[in-house]
Steps between C-alpha positions, in 0.01 A plus 500: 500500500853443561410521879301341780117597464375633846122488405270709314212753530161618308525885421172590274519277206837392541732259696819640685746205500825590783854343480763547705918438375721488847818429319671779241444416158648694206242637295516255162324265776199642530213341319146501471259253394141549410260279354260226496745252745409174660757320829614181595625473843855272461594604851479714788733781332442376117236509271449496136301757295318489129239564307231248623482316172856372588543508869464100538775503285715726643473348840584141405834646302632705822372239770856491611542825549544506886750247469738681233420812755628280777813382354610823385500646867691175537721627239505855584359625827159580662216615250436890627206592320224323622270390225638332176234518202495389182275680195512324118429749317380521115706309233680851366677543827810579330755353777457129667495679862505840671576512854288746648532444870248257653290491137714380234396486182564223257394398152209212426806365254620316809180277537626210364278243655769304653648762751822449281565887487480602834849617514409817396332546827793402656677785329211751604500378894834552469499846415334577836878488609715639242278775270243561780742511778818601397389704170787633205539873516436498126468326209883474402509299829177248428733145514459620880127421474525196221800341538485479902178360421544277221777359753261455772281361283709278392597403861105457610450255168760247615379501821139413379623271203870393558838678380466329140210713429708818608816410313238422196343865561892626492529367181226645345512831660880510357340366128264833537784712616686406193209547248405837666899604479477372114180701438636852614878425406777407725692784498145720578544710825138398578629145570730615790356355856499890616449694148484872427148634466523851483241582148419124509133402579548212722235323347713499156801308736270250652622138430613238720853610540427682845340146605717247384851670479400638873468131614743396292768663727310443779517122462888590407600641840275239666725232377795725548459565836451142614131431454163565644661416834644819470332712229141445697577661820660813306193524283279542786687781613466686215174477520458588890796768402325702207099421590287794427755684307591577093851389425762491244737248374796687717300455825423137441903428417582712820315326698599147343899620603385615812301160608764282431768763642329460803397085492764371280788700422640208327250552207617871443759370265277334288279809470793717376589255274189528298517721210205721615472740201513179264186404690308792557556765221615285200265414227446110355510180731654457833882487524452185656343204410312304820505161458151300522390140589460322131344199632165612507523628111594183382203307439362809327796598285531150400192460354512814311828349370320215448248707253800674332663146419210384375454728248717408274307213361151615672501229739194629747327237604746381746367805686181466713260739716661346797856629437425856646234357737725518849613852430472809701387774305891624503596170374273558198606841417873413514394217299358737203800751590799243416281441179427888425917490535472316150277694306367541300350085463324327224149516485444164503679463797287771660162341380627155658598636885179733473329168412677335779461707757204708425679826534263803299221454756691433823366691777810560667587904393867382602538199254266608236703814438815331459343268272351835295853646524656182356243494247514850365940512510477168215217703342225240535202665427256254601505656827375848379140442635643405829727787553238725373265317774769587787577836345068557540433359840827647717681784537856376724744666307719204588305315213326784318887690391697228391247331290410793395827567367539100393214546270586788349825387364365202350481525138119417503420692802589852497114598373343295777689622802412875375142353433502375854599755671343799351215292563537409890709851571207622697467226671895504646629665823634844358899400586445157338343676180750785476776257494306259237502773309908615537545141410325429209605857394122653426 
């Protein structure tokens, strides 16, 4: 449960199982978990929790759990709620985390075998702070939860890998922010940081606009106001300020004016300078663009250039499995991004970099989607059996919409992506099925 257990009890043919919660939660946090669960100890306050069949597993992925834990209190502040668990549950999980406090919940899509993925964890021990702590008052005021904590995220990553792997996380979180403002329109209300919900289900406005627009101005007044030097010490007392409490977007700016009223009156100025209803209430991208370190993109953007030249003449055996072999996992899927920028490609130029690289069957959910996604925007259909494999065997509607939608609009592919998912409906989270289904139009 998404509380400490206190110990259980026999009562006739039952067990009684207690659990005590001693800080305030709002009430989307509580959570329940039954089932036939195995643990792995990581730490004194973290464990991991599965089915037995994959606990091994699980454990050996989020080994470093303790230590992401650790640096995020670095980050952040003292961890307040005691315990810190982990449960993967079953592949249709339709989300890659939930953050119920001390159990979060996360999808088996992140076992990649190489702990490559484990920044979705940081995301989720993040929330502990900003979602679990300090909690939106509603729905039109979710960036609270997601952006504070993509930030944060963002700030634990480069502390555990270096800045080039946040800057390269920037980048790609601004490359999502762009496709999700392309998908609903850019003059659609619902891509406004705070948007109006009143008759919209919430679920029908979830994208990554309230994550990656949130950060992205949070990263902007970081750099505005002179830094982490600077931005660190006022984030922490937002935190200590609003703990335990639902908030909207006006009490987080008050308090924002008010901190650096009181520690830096200099930086007032700057504040009013911002054009705060540009930010906050206008649909499409930010009104300002942040500006992010290129130098980790290069090797990876050349190469795809690399491709792109080459294919001209079809000149693909210059290329060699070792090319992508010293890339992060975000290297690789800004690699297959710059290339998804040229759709769609020939398919002989597909066949040679899947030959290359081995791409259909990569067990990485990260890379082999944007391979899939590549694939399906030049309308190569020699990838339908893999797309229908990852369409069968998870349910993250991170990869289950948008190739959902991919297949469906290629010319060959309609029929199987109805096929497909008439056929696996049942087997889908109800919120990821229901919005299958609004997108393929059934």
């Amino acid at each position: 449960m998404s509380a400490i257990a206190t110990g259980s009890r026999n009562e006739g043919n039952s067990t009684v199982f207690s659990f005590e919660q001693q800080t305030t939660i709002p009430s989307y946090l509580i959570a329940l978990v039954v089932g036939n669960l195995a643990s792995a100890k990581i730490s004194d306050r973290c464990a991991v929790w599965s089915e037995p069949e994959n606990i091994d597993a699980c454990a050996w992925e989020f080994a470093e759990m303790e230590t992401i834990l650790q640096t995020a209190e670095d980050v952040i502040s003292p961890y307040l709620w005691g315990r810190y668990d982990l449960l993967v549950l079953p592949p249709s999980f339709p989300y890659g985390g939930m953050e119920n406090p001390c159990l979060t919940f996360v999808t088996p899509t992140l076992l990649a075998g190489d702990r490559s993925l484990t920044d979705v964890i940081a995301h989720e021990i993040a929330h502990s702070w900003s979602g679990n702590l300090v909690t939106a008052k509603n729905w039109e005021h979710f960036w609270l939860n997601e952006g504070w904590t993509t930030f944060f995220e963002r700030k634990i990553v480069s502390r555990l890998s270096g800045e080039d792997a946040r800057q390269l996380s920037c980048v790609i979180g601004e490359a999502d922010l762009l496709e999700s403002i392309d998908f609903y329109g850019k003059d659609n209300p619902l891509t406004a940081l705070v948007p109006k919900l009143d008759g919209v289900d919430p679920d029908d406005a979830y994208s990554t606009v309230p994550y990656d627009k949130g950060a992205h101005l949070l990263y902007y007044l970081e750099h505005l106001l002179g830094g982490p030097a600077v931005f660190e010490p006022y984030m922490r007392s937002y935190i200590q300020t609003y703990q335990g409490r639902s908030i909207g977007t006006e009490d987080w700016k008050s308090h924002l004016f008010s901190y650096f009223t009181s520690n830096d009156s200099a930086k007032v100025e700057l504040l009013n300078s911002i054009e705060w209803d540009k930010w906050l209430t206008a649909p499409g991208m930010p009104p300002v663009s942040n500006y992010y370190d290129e130098r980790p993109q290069k090797a990876c953007l050349a190469l795809a250039d690399r491709w792109l030249n080459a294919a001209s003449d079809c000149a693909y055996d210059q290329f060699l499995p070792t090319d992508i072999e010293e890339f992060s996992t975000m290297q690789r899927v800004i690699f297959l991004s710059r290339l998804a920028d040229s759709a769609p490609l020939q398919s002989s130029m597909l066949a040679a970099i899947d030959s290359t690289y081995k791409l259909t069957g990569y067990r990485n959910c990260e890379v082999r989607f944007g391979w899939l996604a590549l694939a399906l925007k030049s309308n190569y259909m020699d990838v339908s059996s893999a797309v229908v494999n990852m369409l069968s065997t998870q349910g993250r509607m991170k990869y289950t919409r948008p190739l959902y939608r991919l297949l469906h609009a290629c010319p060959d592919g309609r029929s199987l992506a109805e096929q497909t998912f008439l056929r696996m409906r049942d087997f889908y989270h109800p919120i990821c099925a229901r919005m299958v289904e609004k997108d393929l139009g059934l």
